[in-house]
PDB file of N, CA and C in Angstrom:
ATOM      1  N   HIS L   1      33.468  45.558  35.684  1.00  0.00           N
ATOM      2  CA  HIS L   1      34.388  45.720  34.580  1.00  0.00           C
ATOM      3  C   HIS L   1      33.638  46.274  33.369  1.00  0.00           C
ATOM      4  N   ALA L   2      34.331  47.075  32.611  1.00  0.00           N
ATOM      5  CA  ALA L   2      33.778  47.588  31.363  1.00  0.00           C
ATOM      6  C   ALA L   2      34.869  47.543  30.304  1.00  0.00           C
ATOM      7  N   LEU L   3      34.483  47.255  29.088  1.00  0.00           N
ATOM      8  CA  LEU L   3      35.412  47.254  27.959  1.00  0.00           C
ATOM      9  C   LEU L   3      35.786  48.705  27.669  1.00  0.00           C
ATOM     10  N   THR L   4      37.069  49.033  27.826  1.00  0.00           N
ATOM     11  CA  THR L   4      37.512  50.417  27.634  1.00  0.00           C
ATOM     12  C   THR L   4      38.525  50.559  26.508  1.00  0.00           C
ATOM     13  N   ASP L   5      39.040  49.449  25.989  1.00  0.00           N
ATOM     14  CA  ASP L   5      39.978  49.487  24.862  1.00  0.00           C
ATOM     15  C   ASP L   5      39.756  48.256  23.992  1.00  0.00           C
ATOM     16  N   PRO L   6      38.779  48.297  23.066  1.00  0.00           N
ATOM     17  CA  PRO L   6      38.459  47.130  22.245  1.00  0.00           C
ATOM     18  C   PRO L   6      39.628  46.623  21.406  1.00  0.00           C
ATOM     19  N   GLU L   7      40.595  47.482  21.114  1.00  0.00           N
ATOM     20  CA  GLU L   7      41.734  47.091  20.279  1.00  0.00           C
ATOM     21  C   GLU L   7      42.914  46.560  21.097  1.00  0.00           C
ATOM     22  N   GLY L   8      42.846  46.664  22.406  1.00  0.00           N
ATOM     23  CA  GLY L   8      43.959  46.253  23.259  1.00  0.00           C
ATOM     24  C   GLY L   8      44.100  44.745  23.370  1.00  0.00           C
ATOM     25  N   ARG L   9      45.217  44.317  23.960  1.00  0.00           N
ATOM     26  CA  ARG L   9      45.430  42.897  24.228  1.00  0.00           C
ATOM     27  C   ARG L   9      44.343  42.421  25.189  1.00  0.00           C
ATOM     28  N   PRO L  10      44.022  41.127  25.172  1.00  0.00           N
ATOM     29  CA  PRO L  10      42.927  40.636  26.026  1.00  0.00           C
ATOM     30  C   PRO L  10      43.022  41.051  27.497  1.00  0.00           C
ATOM     31  N   ALA L  11      44.210  41.025  28.071  1.00  0.00           N
ATOM     32  CA  ALA L  11      44.353  41.399  29.485  1.00  0.00           C
ATOM     33  C   ALA L  11      44.358  42.910  29.691  1.00  0.00           C
ATOM     34  N   ARG L  12      44.332  43.692  28.626  1.00  0.00           N
ATOM     35  CA  ARG L  12      44.407  45.158  28.729  1.00  0.00           C
ATOM     36  C   ARG L  12      43.212  45.838  28.070  1.00  0.00           C
ATOM     37  N   ARG L  13      42.087  45.168  28.031  1.00  0.00           N
ATOM     38  CA  ARG L  13      40.909  45.732  27.362  1.00  0.00           C
ATOM     39  C   ARG L  13      39.890  46.330  28.322  1.00  0.00           C
ATOM     40  N   SER L  14      39.940  45.934  29.582  1.00  0.00           N
ATOM     41  CA  SER L  14      38.876  46.351  30.487  1.00  0.00           C
ATOM     42  C   SER L  14      39.408  47.177  31.650  1.00  0.00           C
ATOM     43  N   THR L  15      38.489  47.883  32.275  1.00  0.00           N
ATOM     44  CA  THR L  15      38.785  48.689  33.451  1.00  0.00           C
ATOM     45  C   THR L  15      37.739  48.345  34.502  1.00  0.00           C
ATOM     46  N   CYS L  16      38.167  48.284  35.747  1.00  0.00           N
ATOM     47  CA  CYS L  16      37.263  47.992  36.856  1.00  0.00           C
ATOM     48  C   CYS L  16      36.789  49.313  37.468  1.00  0.00           C
ATOM     49  N   PHE L  17      35.496  49.393  37.767  1.00  0.00           N
ATOM     50  CA  PHE L  17      34.900  50.605  38.329  1.00  0.00           C
ATOM     51  C   PHE L  17      34.123  50.280  39.595  1.00  0.00           C
ATOM     52  N   ILE L  18      34.026  51.247  40.488  1.00  0.00           N
ATOM     53  CA  ILE L  18      33.129  51.181  41.642  1.00  0.00           C
ATOM     54  C   ILE L  18      31.907  52.021  41.256  1.00  0.00           C
ATOM     55  N   VAL L  19      30.744  51.393  41.191  1.00  0.00           N
ATOM     56  CA  VAL L  19      29.520  52.085  40.787  1.00  0.00           C
ATOM     57  C   VAL L  19      28.519  52.034  41.946  1.00  0.00           C
ATOM     58  N   PRO L  20      28.067  53.183  42.440  1.00  0.00           N
ATOM     59  CA  PRO L  20      27.074  53.176  43.518  1.00  0.00           C
ATOM     60  C   PRO L  20      25.772  52.517  43.058  1.00  0.00           C
ATOM     61  N   MET L  21      25.167  51.737  43.931  1.00  0.00           N
ATOM     62  CA  MET L  21      23.925  51.043  43.588  1.00  0.00           C
ATOM     63  C   MET L  21      22.777  52.012  43.310  1.00  0.00           C
ATOM     64  N   ASP L  22      22.864  53.247  43.827  1.00  0.00           N
ATOM     65  CA  ASP L  22      21.784  54.206  43.600  1.00  0.00           C
ATOM     66  C   ASP L  22      22.060  55.145  42.422  1.00  0.00           C
ATOM     67  N   ALA L  23      23.086  54.846  41.631  1.00  0.00           N
ATOM     68  CA  ALA L  23      23.388  55.667  40.452  1.00  0.00           C
ATOM     69  C   ALA L  23      22.270  55.525  39.417  1.00  0.00           C
ATOM     70  N   PRO L  24      21.943  56.607  38.697  1.00  0.00           N
ATOM     71  CA  PRO L  24      20.920  56.517  37.654  1.00  0.00           C
ATOM     72  C   PRO L  24      21.286  55.455  36.619  1.00  0.00           C
ATOM     73  N   GLY L  25      20.335  54.567  36.321  1.00  0.00           N
ATOM     74  CA  GLY L  25      20.547  53.515  35.332  1.00  0.00           C
ATOM     75  C   GLY L  25      20.963  52.176  35.912  1.00  0.00           C
ATOM     76  N   VAL L  26      21.197  52.120  37.234  1.00  0.00           N
ATOM     77  CA  VAL L  26      21.565  50.855  37.879  1.00  0.00           C
ATOM     78  C   VAL L  26      20.300  50.221  38.448  1.00  0.00           C
ATOM     79  N   ALA L  27      20.076  48.956  38.120  1.00  0.00           N
ATOM     80  CA  ALA L  27      18.911  48.231  38.633  1.00  0.00           C
ATOM     81  C   ALA L  27      19.369  46.913  39.242  1.00  0.00           C
ATOM     82  N   TYR L  28      18.879  46.622  40.450  1.00  0.00           N
ATOM     83  CA  TYR L  28      19.211  45.382  41.151  1.00  0.00           C
ATOM     84  C   TYR L  28      17.929  44.606  41.394  1.00  0.00           C
ATOM     85  N   GLN L  29      17.978  43.307  41.162  1.00  0.00           N
ATOM     86  CA  GLN L  29      16.818  42.458  41.415  1.00  0.00           C
ATOM     87  C   GLN L  29      17.262  41.256  42.232  1.00  0.00           C
ATOM     88  N   GLU L  30      16.659  41.081  43.399  1.00  0.00           N
ATOM     89  CA  GLU L  30      16.957  39.951  44.280  1.00  0.00           C
ATOM     90  C   GLU L  30      16.511  38.653  43.612  1.00  0.00           C
ATOM     91  N   MET L  31      17.317  37.621  43.741  1.00  0.00           N
ATOM     92  CA  MET L  31      16.976  36.317  43.182  1.00  0.00           C
ATOM     93  C   MET L  31      15.967  35.636  44.105  1.00  0.00           C
ATOM     94  N   ALA L  32      14.842  35.221  43.551  1.00  0.00           N
ATOM     95  CA  ALA L  32      13.807  34.539  44.327  1.00  0.00           C
ATOM     96  C   ALA L  32      13.906  33.032  44.121  1.00  0.00           C
ATOM     97  N   GLY L  33      13.400  32.286  45.068  1.00  0.00           N
ATOM     98  CA  GLY L  33      13.337  30.833  44.931  1.00  0.00           C
ATOM     99  C   GLY L  33      14.670  30.133  45.110  1.00  0.00           C
ATOM    100  N   LYS L  34      15.574  30.722  45.899  1.00  0.00           N
ATOM    101  CA  LYS L  34      16.867  30.080  46.142  1.00  0.00           C
ATOM    102  C   LYS L  34      16.655  28.906  47.087  1.00  0.00           C
ATOM    103  N   HIS L  35      17.331  27.808  46.828  1.00  0.00           N
ATOM    104  CA  HIS L  35      17.193  26.642  47.698  1.00  0.00           C
ATOM    105  C   HIS L  35      18.380  26.523  48.644  1.00  0.00           C
ATOM    106  N   SER L  36      19.549  26.330  48.118  1.00  0.00           N
ATOM    107  CA  SER L  36      20.708  26.109  48.982  1.00  0.00           C
ATOM    108  C   SER L  36      21.509  27.386  49.240  1.00  0.00           C
ATOM    109  N   TRP L  37      21.123  28.501  48.670  1.00  0.00           N
ATOM    110  CA  TRP L  37      21.863  29.752  48.831  1.00  0.00           C
ATOM    111  C   TRP L  37      21.139  30.718  49.762  1.00  0.00           C
ATOM    112  N   MET L  38      20.362  30.210  50.681  1.00  0.00           N
ATOM    113  CA  MET L  38      19.528  31.055  51.534  1.00  0.00           C
ATOM    114  C   MET L  38      20.335  32.050  52.371  1.00  0.00           C
ATOM    115  N   GLN L  39      21.575  31.713  52.721  1.00  0.00           N
ATOM    116  CA  GLN L  39      22.367  32.571  53.592  1.00  0.00           C
ATOM    117  C   GLN L  39      23.108  33.674  52.846  1.00  0.00           C
ATOM    118  N   SER L  40      23.072  33.647  51.523  1.00  0.00           N
ATOM    119  CA  SER L  40      23.797  34.663  50.762  1.00  0.00           C
ATOM    120  C   SER L  40      22.831  35.609  50.065  1.00  0.00           C
ATOM    121  N   SER L  41      23.286  36.831  49.864  1.00  0.00           N
ATOM    122  CA  SER L  41      22.507  37.809  49.121  1.00  0.00           C
ATOM    123  C   SER L  41      22.842  37.635  47.645  1.00  0.00           C
ATOM    124  N   THR L  42      21.904  37.129  46.883  1.00  0.00           N
ATOM    125  CA  THR L  42      22.143  36.810  45.481  1.00  0.00           C
ATOM    126  C   THR L  42      21.110  37.522  44.619  1.00  0.00           C
ATOM    127  N   GLY L  43      21.544  38.033  43.477  1.00  0.00           N
ATOM    128  CA  GLY L  43      20.621  38.703  42.582  1.00  0.00           C
ATOM    129  C   GLY L  43      21.304  39.072  41.285  1.00  0.00           C
ATOM    130  N   SER L  44      20.657  39.912  40.509  1.00  0.00           N
ATOM    131  CA  SER L  44      21.236  40.358  39.244  1.00  0.00           C
ATOM    132  C   SER L  44      21.306  41.884  39.239  1.00  0.00           C
ATOM    133  N   ILE L  45      22.299  42.386  38.535  1.00  0.00           N
ATOM    134  CA  ILE L  45      22.486  43.831  38.406  1.00  0.00           C
ATOM    135  C   ILE L  45      22.485  44.173  36.922  1.00  0.00           C
ATOM    136  N   ALA L  46      21.743  45.204  36.554  1.00  0.00           N
ATOM    137  CA  ALA L  46      21.704  45.663  35.165  1.00  0.00           C
ATOM    138  C   ALA L  46      22.147  47.124  35.120  1.00  0.00           C
ATOM    139  N   PHE L  47      22.887  47.465  34.084  1.00  0.00           N
ATOM    140  CA  PHE L  47      23.365  48.833  33.880  1.00  0.00           C
ATOM    141  C   PHE L  47      22.803  49.340  32.555  1.00  0.00           C
ATOM    142  N   ASP L  48      22.070  50.448  32.587  1.00  0.00           N
ATOM    143  CA  ASP L  48      21.458  51.004  31.382  1.00  0.00           C
ATOM    144  C   ASP L  48      21.903  52.458  31.232  1.00  0.00           C
ATOM    145  N   ASP L  49      22.853  52.699  30.316  1.00  0.00           N
ATOM    146  CA  ASP L  49      23.385  54.047  30.074  1.00  0.00           C
ATOM    147  C   ASP L  49      23.910  54.708  31.350  1.00  0.00           C
ATOM    148  N   VAL L  50      24.618  53.946  32.174  1.00  0.00           N
ATOM    149  CA  VAL L  50      25.186  54.476  33.413  1.00  0.00           C
ATOM    150  C   VAL L  50      26.438  55.284  33.084  1.00  0.00           C
ATOM    151  N   VAL L  51      26.512  56.492  33.600  1.00  0.00           N
ATOM    152  CA  VAL L  51      27.693  57.338  33.434  1.00  0.00           C
ATOM    153  C   VAL L  51      28.532  57.192  34.697  1.00  0.00           C
ATOM    154  N   VAL L  52      29.801  56.815  34.509  1.00  0.00           N
ATOM    155  CA  VAL L  52      30.697  56.592  35.640  1.00  0.00           C
ATOM    156  C   VAL L  52      31.821  57.623  35.573  1.00  0.00           C
ATOM    157  N   PRO L  53      32.024  58.399  36.637  1.00  0.00           N
ATOM    158  CA  PRO L  53      33.093  59.400  36.614  1.00  0.00           C
ATOM    159  C   PRO L  53      34.471  58.747  36.657  1.00  0.00           C
ATOM    160  N   GLU L  54      35.465  59.454  36.179  1.00  0.00           N
ATOM    161  CA  GLU L  54      36.830  58.927  36.124  1.00  0.00           C
ATOM    162  C   GLU L  54      37.365  58.555  37.504  1.00  0.00           C
ATOM    163  N   ASP L  55      36.928  59.257  38.544  1.00  0.00           N
ATOM    164  CA  ASP L  55      37.430  58.933  39.884  1.00  0.00           C
ATOM    165  C   ASP L  55      36.825  57.649  40.453  1.00  0.00           C
ATOM    166  N   ALA L  56      35.937  56.993  39.698  1.00  0.00           N
ATOM    167  CA  ALA L  56      35.364  55.710  40.120  1.00  0.00           C
ATOM    168  C   ALA L  56      36.188  54.516  39.639  1.00  0.00           C
ATOM    169  N   ILE L  57      37.281  54.776  38.905  1.00  0.00           N
ATOM    170  CA  ILE L  57      38.141  53.686  38.430  1.00  0.00           C
ATOM    171  C   ILE L  57      38.827  53.035  39.622  1.00  0.00           C
ATOM    172  N   LEU L  58      38.789  51.717  39.665  1.00  0.00           N
ATOM    173  CA  LEU L  58      39.489  50.950  40.690  1.00  0.00           C
ATOM    174  C   LEU L  58      40.766  50.422  40.056  1.00  0.00           C
ATOM    175  N   GLY L  59      41.889  50.950  40.461  1.00  0.00           N
ATOM    176  CA  GLY L  59      43.162  50.590  39.836  1.00  0.00           C
ATOM    177  C   GLY L  59      43.478  51.552  38.709  1.00  0.00           C
ATOM    178  N   GLU L  60      43.990  51.012  37.595  1.00  0.00           N
ATOM    179  CA  GLU L  60      44.411  51.836  36.466  1.00  0.00           C
ATOM    180  C   GLU L  60      43.544  51.575  35.233  1.00  0.00           C
ATOM    181  N   LEU L  61      43.430  52.568  34.365  1.00  0.00           N
ATOM    182  CA  LEU L  61      42.695  52.448  33.116  1.00  0.00           C
ATOM    183  C   LEU L  61      43.271  51.311  32.275  1.00  0.00           C
ATOM    184  N   ASN L  62      42.411  50.473  31.748  1.00  0.00           N
ATOM    185  CA  ASN L  62      42.751  49.329  30.887  1.00  0.00           C
ATOM    186  C   ASN L  62      43.559  48.247  31.599  1.00  0.00           C
ATOM    187  N   GLU L  63      43.529  48.224  32.914  1.00  0.00           N
ATOM    188  CA  GLU L  63      44.223  47.181  33.664  1.00  0.00           C
ATOM    189  C   GLU L  63      43.277  46.526  34.666  1.00  0.00           C
ATOM    190  N   GLY L  64      42.056  46.274  34.219  1.00  0.00           N
ATOM    191  CA  GLY L  64      41.040  45.693  35.094  1.00  0.00           C
ATOM    192  C   GLY L  64      41.338  44.288  35.566  1.00  0.00           C
ATOM    193  N   PHE L  65      42.192  43.563  34.855  1.00  0.00           N
ATOM    194  CA  PHE L  65      42.522  42.199  35.261  1.00  0.00           C
ATOM    195  C   PHE L  65      43.867  42.111  35.962  1.00  0.00           C
ATOM    196  N   LYS L  66      44.467  43.239  36.286  1.00  0.00           N
ATOM    197  CA  LYS L  66      45.772  43.230  36.948  1.00  0.00           C
ATOM    198  C   LYS L  66      45.600  43.130  38.444  1.00  0.00           C
TER     199      LYS L  66
END
């Protein structure tokens, strides 16, 4: 999700996007030292100046929570 309309109503402020993990500016780090979550893939994702094309929108603009 990304904030796409700061002035909109709370449910109409964000848009959901599909972002490829190999896109420039995307960084993934696996979580180390997991105890009870060994069977799941857990980590953190950071986005630094990632440019997302309009065709990557999942659903409709400003309806990320719909």
